[in-house]
Coordinates of C-alpha atoms in Angstrom, one line a residue:
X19 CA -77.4 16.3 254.2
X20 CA -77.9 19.6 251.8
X21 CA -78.7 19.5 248.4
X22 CA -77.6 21.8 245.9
X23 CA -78.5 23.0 242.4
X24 CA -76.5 25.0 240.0
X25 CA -78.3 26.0 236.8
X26 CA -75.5 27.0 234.1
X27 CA -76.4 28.0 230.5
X28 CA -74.9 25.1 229.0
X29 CA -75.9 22.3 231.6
X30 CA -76.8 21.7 235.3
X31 CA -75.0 20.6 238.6
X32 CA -76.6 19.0 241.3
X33 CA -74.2 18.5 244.0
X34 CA -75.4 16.5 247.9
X35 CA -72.9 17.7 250.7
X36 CA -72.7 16.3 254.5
X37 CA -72.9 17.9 257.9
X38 CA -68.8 17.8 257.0
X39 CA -69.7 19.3 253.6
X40 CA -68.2 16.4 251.9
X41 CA -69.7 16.2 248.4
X42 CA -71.5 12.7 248.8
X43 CA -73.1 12.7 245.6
X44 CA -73.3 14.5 242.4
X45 CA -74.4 14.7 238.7
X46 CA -74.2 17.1 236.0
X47 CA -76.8 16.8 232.9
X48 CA -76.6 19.0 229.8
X49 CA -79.1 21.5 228.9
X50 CA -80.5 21.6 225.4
X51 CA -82.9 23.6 223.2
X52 CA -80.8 26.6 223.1
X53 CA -82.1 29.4 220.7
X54 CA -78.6 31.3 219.5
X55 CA -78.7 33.4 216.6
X56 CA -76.8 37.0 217.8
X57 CA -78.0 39.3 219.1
X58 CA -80.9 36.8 220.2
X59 CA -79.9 34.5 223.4
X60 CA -82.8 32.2 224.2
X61 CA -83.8 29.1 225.9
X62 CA -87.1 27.1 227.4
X63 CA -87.3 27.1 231.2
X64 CA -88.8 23.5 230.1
X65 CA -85.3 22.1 229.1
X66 CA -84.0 23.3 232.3
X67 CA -86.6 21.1 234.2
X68 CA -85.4 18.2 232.2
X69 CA -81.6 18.3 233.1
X70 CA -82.4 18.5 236.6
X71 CA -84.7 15.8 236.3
X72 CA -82.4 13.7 235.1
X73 CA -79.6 14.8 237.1
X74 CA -81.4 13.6 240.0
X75 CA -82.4 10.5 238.4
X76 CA -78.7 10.1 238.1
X77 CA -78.1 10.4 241.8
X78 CA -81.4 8.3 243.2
X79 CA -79.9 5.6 240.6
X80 CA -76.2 5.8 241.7
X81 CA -76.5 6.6 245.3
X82 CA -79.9 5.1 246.5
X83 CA -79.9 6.9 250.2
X84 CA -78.6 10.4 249.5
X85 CA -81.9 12.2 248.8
X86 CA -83.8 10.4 251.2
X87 CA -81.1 11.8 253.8
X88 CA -81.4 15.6 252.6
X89 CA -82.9 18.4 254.5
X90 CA -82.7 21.6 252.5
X91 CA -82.6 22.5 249.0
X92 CA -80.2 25.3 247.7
X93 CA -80.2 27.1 244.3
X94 CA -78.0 29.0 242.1
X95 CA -78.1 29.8 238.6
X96 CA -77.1 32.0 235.7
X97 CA -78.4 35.8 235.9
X98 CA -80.6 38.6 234.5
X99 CA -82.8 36.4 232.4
X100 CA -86.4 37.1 231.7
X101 CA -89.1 33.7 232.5
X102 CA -92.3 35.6 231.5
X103 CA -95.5 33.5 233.3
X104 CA -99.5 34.0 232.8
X105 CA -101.5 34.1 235.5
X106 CA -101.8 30.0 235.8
X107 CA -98.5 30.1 235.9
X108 CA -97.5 29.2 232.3
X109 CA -94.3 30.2 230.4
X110 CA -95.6 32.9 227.6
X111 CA -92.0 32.5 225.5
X112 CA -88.6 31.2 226.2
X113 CA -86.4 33.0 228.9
X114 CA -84.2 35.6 226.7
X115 CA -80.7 35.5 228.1
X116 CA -78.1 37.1 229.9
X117 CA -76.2 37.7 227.1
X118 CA -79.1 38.4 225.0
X119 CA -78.5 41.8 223.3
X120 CA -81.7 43.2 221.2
X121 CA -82.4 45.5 224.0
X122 CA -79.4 47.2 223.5
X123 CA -81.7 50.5 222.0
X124 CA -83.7 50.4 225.0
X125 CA -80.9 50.8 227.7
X126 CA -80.5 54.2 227.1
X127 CA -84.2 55.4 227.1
X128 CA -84.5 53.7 230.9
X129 CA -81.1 55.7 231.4
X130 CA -83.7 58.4 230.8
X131 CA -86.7 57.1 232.5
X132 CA -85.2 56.8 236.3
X133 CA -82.3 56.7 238.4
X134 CA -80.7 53.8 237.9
X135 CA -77.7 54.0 238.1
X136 CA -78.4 55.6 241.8
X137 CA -81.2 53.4 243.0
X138 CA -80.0 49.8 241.2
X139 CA -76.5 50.9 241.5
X140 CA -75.6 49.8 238.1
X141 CA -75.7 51.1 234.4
X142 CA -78.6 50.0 232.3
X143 CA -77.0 47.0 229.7
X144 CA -78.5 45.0 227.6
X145 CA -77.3 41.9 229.4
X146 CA -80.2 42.9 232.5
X147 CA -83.7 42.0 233.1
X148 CA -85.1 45.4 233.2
X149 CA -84.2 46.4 229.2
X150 CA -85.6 43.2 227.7
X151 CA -88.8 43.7 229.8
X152 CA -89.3 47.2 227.7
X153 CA -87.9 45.3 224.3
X154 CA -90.8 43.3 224.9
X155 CA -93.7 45.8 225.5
X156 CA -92.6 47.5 222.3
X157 CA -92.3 44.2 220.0
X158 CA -94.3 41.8 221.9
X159 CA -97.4 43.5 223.3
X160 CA -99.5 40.8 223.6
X161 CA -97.0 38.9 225.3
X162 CA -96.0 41.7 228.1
X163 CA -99.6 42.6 228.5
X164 CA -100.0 38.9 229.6
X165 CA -97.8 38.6 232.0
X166 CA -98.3 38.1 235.5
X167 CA -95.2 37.0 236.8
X168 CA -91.6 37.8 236.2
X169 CA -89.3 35.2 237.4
X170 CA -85.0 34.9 237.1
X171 CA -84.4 31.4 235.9
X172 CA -83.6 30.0 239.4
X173 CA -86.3 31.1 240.4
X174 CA -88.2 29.1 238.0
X175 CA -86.9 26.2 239.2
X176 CA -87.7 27.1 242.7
X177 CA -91.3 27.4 241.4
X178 CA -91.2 24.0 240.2
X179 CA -89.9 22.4 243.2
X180 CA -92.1 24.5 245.6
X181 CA -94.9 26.6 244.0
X182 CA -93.4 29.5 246.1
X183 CA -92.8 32.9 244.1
X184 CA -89.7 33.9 245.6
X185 CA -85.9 35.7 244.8
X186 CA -83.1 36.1 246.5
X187 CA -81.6 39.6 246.9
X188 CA -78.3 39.0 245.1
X189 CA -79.7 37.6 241.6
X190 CA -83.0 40.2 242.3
X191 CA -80.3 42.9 242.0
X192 CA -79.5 41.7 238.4
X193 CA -82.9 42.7 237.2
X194 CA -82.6 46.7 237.7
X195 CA -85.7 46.9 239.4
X196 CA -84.2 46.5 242.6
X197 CA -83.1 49.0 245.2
X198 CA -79.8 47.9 246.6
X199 CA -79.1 49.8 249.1
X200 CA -82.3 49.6 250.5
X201 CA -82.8 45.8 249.7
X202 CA -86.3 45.7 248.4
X203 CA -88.3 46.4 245.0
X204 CA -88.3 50.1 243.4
X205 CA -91.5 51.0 242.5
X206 CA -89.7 54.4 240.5
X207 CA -87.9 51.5 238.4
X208 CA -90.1 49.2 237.8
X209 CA -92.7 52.2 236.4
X210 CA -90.3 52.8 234.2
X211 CA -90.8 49.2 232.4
X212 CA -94.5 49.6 232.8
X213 CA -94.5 47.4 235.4
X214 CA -95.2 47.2 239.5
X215 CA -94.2 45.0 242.2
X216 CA -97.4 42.8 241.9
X217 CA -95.7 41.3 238.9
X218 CA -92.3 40.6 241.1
X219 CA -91.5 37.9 243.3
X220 CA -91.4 38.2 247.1
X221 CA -87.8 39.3 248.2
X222 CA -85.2 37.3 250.5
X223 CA -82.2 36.3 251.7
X224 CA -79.8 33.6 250.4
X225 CA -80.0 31.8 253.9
X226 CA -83.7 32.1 254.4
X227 CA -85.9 29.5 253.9
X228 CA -88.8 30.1 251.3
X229 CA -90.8 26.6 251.0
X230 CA -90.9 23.1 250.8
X231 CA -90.5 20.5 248.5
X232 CA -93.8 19.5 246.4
X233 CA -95.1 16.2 247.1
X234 CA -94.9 15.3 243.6
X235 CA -90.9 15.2 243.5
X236 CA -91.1 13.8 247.2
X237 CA -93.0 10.7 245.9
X238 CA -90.8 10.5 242.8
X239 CA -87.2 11.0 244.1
X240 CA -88.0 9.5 247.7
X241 CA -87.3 13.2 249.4
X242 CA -88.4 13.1 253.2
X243 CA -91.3 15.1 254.0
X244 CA -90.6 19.1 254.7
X245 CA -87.8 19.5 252.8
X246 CA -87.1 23.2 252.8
X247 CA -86.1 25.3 249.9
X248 CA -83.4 28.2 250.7
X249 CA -83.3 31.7 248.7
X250 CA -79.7 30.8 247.2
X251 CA -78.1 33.1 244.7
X252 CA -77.0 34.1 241.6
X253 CA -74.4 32.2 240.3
X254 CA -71.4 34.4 241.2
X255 CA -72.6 35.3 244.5
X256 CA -73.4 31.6 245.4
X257 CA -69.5 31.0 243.7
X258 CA -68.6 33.4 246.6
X259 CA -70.2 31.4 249.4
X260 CA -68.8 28.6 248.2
X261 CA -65.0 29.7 248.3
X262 CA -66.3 31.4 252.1
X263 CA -66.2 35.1 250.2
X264 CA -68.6 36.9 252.6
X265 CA -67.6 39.8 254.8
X266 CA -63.8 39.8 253.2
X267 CA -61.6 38.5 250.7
X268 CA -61.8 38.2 246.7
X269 CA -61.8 36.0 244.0
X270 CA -60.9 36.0 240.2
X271 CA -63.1 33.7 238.0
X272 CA -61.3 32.6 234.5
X273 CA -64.2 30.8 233.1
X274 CA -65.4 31.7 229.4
X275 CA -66.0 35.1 231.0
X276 CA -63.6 36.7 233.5
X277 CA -64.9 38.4 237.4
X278 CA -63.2 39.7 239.7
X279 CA -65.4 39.5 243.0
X280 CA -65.5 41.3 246.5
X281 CA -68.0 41.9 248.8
X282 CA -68.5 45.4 250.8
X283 CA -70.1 46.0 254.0
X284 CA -72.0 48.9 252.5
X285 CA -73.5 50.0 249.2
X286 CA -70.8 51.6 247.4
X287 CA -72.2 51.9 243.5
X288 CA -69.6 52.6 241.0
X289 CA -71.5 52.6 237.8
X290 CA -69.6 55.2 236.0
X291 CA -66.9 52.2 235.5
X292 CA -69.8 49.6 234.6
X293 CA -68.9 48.4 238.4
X294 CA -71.5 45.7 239.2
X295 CA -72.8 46.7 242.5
X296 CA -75.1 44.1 243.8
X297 CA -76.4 42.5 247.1
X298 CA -74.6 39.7 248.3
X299 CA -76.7 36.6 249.6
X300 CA -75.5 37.1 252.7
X301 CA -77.9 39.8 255.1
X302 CA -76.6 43.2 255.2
X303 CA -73.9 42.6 252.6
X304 CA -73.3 43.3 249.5
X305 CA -70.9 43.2 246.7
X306 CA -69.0 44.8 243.6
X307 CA -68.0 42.7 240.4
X308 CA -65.5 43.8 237.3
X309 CA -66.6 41.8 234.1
X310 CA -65.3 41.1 231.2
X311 CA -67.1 38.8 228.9
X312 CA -64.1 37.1 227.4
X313 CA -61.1 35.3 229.4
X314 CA -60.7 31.3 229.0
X315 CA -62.8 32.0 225.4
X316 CA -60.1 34.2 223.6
X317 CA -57.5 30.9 224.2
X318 CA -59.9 29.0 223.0
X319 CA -60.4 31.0 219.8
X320 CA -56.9 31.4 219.3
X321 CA -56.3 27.4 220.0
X322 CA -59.1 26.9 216.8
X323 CA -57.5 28.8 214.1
X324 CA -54.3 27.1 215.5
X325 CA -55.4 24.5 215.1
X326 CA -54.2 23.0 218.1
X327 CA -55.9 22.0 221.6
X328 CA -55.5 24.6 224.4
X329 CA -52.7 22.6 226.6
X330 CA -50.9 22.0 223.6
X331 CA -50.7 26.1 222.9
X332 CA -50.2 26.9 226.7
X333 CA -46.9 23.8 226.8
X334 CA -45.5 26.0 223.7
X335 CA -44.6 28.7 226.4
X336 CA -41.1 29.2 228.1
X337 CA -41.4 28.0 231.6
X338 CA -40.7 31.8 232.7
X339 CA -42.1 34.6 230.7
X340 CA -39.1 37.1 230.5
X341 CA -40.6 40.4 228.9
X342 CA -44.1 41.5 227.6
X343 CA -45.1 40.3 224.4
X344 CA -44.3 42.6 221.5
X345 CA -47.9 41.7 220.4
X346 CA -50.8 43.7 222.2
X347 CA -54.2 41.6 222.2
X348 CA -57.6 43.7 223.2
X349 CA -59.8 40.8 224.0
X350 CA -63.0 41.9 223.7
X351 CA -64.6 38.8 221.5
X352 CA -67.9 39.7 222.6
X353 CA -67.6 43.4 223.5
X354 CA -66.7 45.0 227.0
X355 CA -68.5 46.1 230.3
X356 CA -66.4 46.4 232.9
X357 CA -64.7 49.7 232.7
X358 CA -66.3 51.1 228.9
X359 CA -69.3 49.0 228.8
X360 CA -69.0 48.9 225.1
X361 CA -70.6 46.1 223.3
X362 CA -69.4 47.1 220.1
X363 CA -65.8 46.9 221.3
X364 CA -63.8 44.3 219.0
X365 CA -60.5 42.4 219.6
X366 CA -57.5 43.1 217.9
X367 CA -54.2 41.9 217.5
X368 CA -51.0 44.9 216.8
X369 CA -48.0 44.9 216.6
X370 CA -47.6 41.7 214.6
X371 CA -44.7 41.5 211.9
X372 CA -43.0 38.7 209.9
X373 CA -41.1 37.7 212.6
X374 CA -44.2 36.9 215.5
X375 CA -44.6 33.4 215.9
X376 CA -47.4 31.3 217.2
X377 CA -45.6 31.2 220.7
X378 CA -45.8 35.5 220.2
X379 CA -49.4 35.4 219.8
X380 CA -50.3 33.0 222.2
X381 CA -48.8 35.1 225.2
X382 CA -50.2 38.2 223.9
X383 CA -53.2 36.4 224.2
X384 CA -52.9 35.7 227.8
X385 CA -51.3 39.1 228.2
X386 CA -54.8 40.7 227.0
X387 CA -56.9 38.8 229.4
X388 CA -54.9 39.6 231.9
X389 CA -54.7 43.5 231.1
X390 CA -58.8 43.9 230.5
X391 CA -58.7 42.5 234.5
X392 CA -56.4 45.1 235.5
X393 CA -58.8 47.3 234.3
X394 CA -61.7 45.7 236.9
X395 CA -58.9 45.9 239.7
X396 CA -58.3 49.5 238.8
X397 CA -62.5 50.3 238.8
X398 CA -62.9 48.5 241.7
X399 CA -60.2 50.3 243.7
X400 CA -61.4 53.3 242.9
X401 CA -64.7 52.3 243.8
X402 CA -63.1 52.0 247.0
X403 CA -62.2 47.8 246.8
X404 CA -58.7 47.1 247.1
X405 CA -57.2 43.8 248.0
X406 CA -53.6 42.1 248.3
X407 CA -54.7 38.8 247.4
X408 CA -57.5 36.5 245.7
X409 CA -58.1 33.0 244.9
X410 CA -58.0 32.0 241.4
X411 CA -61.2 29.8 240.4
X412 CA -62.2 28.6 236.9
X413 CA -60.7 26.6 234.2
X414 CA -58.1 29.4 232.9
X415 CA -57.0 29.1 237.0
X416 CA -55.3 25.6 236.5
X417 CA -52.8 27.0 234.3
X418 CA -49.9 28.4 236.4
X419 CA -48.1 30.3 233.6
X420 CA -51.6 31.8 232.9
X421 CA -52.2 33.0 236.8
X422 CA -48.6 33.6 237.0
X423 CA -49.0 36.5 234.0
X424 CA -51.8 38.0 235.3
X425 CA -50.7 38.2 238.9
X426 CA -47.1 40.1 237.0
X427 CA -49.6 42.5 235.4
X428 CA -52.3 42.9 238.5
X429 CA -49.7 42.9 241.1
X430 CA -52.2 40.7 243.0
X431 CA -50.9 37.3 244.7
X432 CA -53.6 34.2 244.0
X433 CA -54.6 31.9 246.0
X434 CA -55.2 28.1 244.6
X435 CA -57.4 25.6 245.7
X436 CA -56.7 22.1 244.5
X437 CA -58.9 19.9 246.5
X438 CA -62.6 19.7 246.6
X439 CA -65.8 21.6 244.7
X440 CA -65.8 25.2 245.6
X441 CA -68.2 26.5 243.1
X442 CA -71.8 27.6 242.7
X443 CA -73.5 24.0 243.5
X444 CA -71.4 23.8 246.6
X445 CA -72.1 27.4 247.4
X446 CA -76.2 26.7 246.8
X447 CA -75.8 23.4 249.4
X448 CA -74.2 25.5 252.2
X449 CA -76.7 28.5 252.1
X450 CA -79.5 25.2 252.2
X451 CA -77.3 24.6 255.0
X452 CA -77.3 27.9 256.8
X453 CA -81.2 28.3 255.9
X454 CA -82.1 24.8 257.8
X455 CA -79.7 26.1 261.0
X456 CA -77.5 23.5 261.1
X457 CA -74.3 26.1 261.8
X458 CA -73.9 29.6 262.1
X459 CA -72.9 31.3 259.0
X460 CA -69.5 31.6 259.5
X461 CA -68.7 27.9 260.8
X462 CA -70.5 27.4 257.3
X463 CA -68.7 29.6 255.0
X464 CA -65.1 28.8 256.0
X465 CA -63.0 29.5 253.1
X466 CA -60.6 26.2 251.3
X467 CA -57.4 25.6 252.3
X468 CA -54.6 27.0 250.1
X469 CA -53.1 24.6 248.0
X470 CA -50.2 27.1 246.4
X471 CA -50.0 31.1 246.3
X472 CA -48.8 32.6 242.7
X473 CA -47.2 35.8 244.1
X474 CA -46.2 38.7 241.4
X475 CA -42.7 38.8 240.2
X476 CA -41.4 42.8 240.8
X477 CA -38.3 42.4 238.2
X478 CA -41.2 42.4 235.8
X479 CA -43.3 44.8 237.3
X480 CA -42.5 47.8 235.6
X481 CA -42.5 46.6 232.0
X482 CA -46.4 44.8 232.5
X483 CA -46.4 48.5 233.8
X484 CA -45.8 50.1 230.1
X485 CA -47.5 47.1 228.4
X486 CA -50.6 48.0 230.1
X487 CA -50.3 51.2 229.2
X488 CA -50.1 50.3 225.3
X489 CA -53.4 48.3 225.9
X490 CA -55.2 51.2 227.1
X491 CA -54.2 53.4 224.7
X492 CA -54.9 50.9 222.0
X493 CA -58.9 50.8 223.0
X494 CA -59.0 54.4 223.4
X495 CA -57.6 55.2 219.5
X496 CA -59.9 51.8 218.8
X497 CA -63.0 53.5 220.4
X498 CA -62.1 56.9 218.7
X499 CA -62.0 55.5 215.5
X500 CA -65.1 54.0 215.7
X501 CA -66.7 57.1 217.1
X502 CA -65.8 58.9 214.2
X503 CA -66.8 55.8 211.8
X504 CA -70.2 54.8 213.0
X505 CA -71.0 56.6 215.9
X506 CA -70.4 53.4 218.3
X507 CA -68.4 53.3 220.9
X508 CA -69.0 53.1 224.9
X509 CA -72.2 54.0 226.5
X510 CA -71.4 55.7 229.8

């Protein structure tokens, strides 16, 4: 059996999968302690130790002879945070966030600095590793001068399990020190954040094995002796390997936050469209994301000043959307990377009169999402990443009317997966998997059977057409307007 671990910002999944990779056992346990006051994003690596902790208390308690029966460990976990350790290995402050944002003013001096966007592949946001180091040496000297090690969360937890210092090149690409194309650290990048590759954890692949279990947590949670400890991935990537997105295919991800997700058999950066151009966890492949950081959230917002629970909102549609809505939506909640990268984007509601109703706003809603994804299909195809077809993960993906719009504005047909656990803890398990050599990768990574396909409907194809043009030219007289107010607008 293969264990895996999926470290999300709001809780963690342990999942423990068989030779058949049937999920045998599994637990999910909260994490608490979150620091959230925006633009600050914090939390203690500590609290993640706990959920796990318990998690697996969870499973020893509810099935007594799964851990005793697993062989490799594999880890995923949320992205571009910042675990800052002294040299005995101590945390100096909490982990500051991916979605942190006080390093905002620093992004463009490391634009400055290095070449970034050609070595790392990727614009310089605040949301990375690399800006929040600088942040730090400016307003936290004492701290940064401190630190000997610089670990991504995941990576924390892989030093608690194993002692090893160790990162995987997929979630190593979120920091902006790496060098993608090349697959190793950047010395150019890292000087430009006053640090060196001393300070960095040794480099790997997803499917490599980088330890074993400590004997503490052997003793405790009755693991067998030599457990190894794959490289995993970051969360997305390890998404990927679950769903068996490796050398082809594509998914869409409607959590809180929308991606779109493909991998590429070469490095193909794209960063003038805040493309995410990363490695895969896979050897010799990498990958290219759109983001945007608001999907399942913007009907959840829309369902609290409703004052009405999500399914009830999404029942109020007809059961076949006849026209755009009247009402254009530009869901950008929480800003907008993927194609302005423009965190002081806002949303925005026009075209509302005294005759919109509830139902009016609801589908403009969906509409929005579904037009700010078009715009990471259209970056990624002319990044050179184009696709027929996806599956549809997340929780926005059970809702067929939802899928339904967005593949009538994408022109993309999505694929749906009803049965089993596709998702990051599955995907950590099977790279444990591939890293112990129980199967060759692609026996492993087989993708999940197709429960129903939502294929585009062409009568509508050329009014989502116009309607997307509106919603284009709404952020751009949006941007300009803010240009000429306050000076804000995308940084490109």
């Amino acid at each position: 059996m293969h264990l895996g671990i999926d470290l999300g910002t709001s809780g963690v999944k342990v999942i423990v999968i068989d030779d058949e990779q049937r999920i045998k056992a599994e637990a999910i346990s909260p994490v608490s302690g979150s620091i959230s006051d925006p633009p600050i994003s914090e939390q203690h690596p500590a609290e993640w130790i706990t959920a796990i902790e318990r998690a697996l208390d969870q499973i020893k308690s509810e099935f007594p002879d799964a851990l005793g029966a697993v062989e490799g460990i594999g880890l995923s976990g949320h992205m571009h945070g910042a675990v800052c350790l002294d040299a005995a290995d101590h945390v100096l402050r909490p982990c500051i966030m991916w979605n942190d944002g006080r390093s905002a003013l620093e992004c463009a001096e490391l634009d400055s600095k290095a070449d970034f966007r050609g070595i790392a592949g990727n614009l310089v946001m605040a949301g990375f590793t690399a800006p929040k180091l600088l942040w730090m040496s400016k307003r936290e000297p004492e701290i940064f001068d401190r630190i000997s090690k610089v670990l991504l969360p995941k990576d924390y937890v892989r030093l608690w399990l194993s002692g090893e210092f160790a990162s995987d090149m997929s979630d190593a690409s979120g920091t902006l020190w790496l060098d993608v194309g090349r697959r190793r650290w950047s010395e150019e990048l890292l000087s430009a954040c006053s640090l060196d590759a001393s300070r960095m954890p040794r480099l790997c692949e997803g499917t490599e094995a980088t330890g074993r279990i400590r004997v503490a947590h052997r003793q405790r949670w009755g693991f067998r002796k030599g457990v190894l400890v794959a490289g995993g991935a970051g969360d997305n990537a390890a998404a990927a390997c679950g769903m068996g997105i490796a050398s082809d295919g594509a998914f869409l991800s409607l959590g809180t936050s929308g991606v779109v997700f493909a991998p590429a058999g070469s490095f193909r950066p794209s960063a003038g469209k805040a493309v995410h151009t990363f490695c895969h966890a896979l050897p010799r492949t990498w990958h290219q994301m759109g983001v945007i950081l608001s999907a399942a959230n913007c009907i959840d917002w829309l369902a609290s000043i409703l004052g009405l629970p999500v399914d009830r909102l999404l029942a109020m549609l007809p059961d076949k959307i006849e026209r755009p809505s009247n009402v254009c939506f530009l869901p950008y909640l929480s800003g907008v990377r993927t194609p302005y990268n423009d965190p002081a984007a806002q949303a925005m509601l026009t075209g509302v009169t005294i005759d919109t109703s509830a139902t009016d706003l609801i589908q403009a809603v969906l509409e929005g999402v579904g037009h700010a994804l078009q715009d990471c299909f259209v970056a990624l195809s002319e990044a050179g990443t184009e696709f027929e077809e996806a599956y549809a993960v997340g929780g926005g993906a059970r809702s067929k009317q939802w899928l339904q719009i967005i593949a009538d504005i994408t022109g993309i047909r999505y694929l749906v997966s009803q049965k089993g656990d596709y998702g990051a803890a599955f995907g950590a398990a099977r790279l444990a998997m591939a890293a112990s050599g129980r199967a060759d990768l692609k026996t492993i990574l087989s993708k999940p059977e197709v429960d129903s396909v939502v294929s585009p409907d062409p009568s509508l194809a050329d009014a989502y057409a116009l309607s997307y043009e509106n919603f284009v030219r709404r952020y751009a007289l949006d941007s300009q307007a803010r240009q000429d107010a306050t000076g804000s607008g995308p940084i490109l």
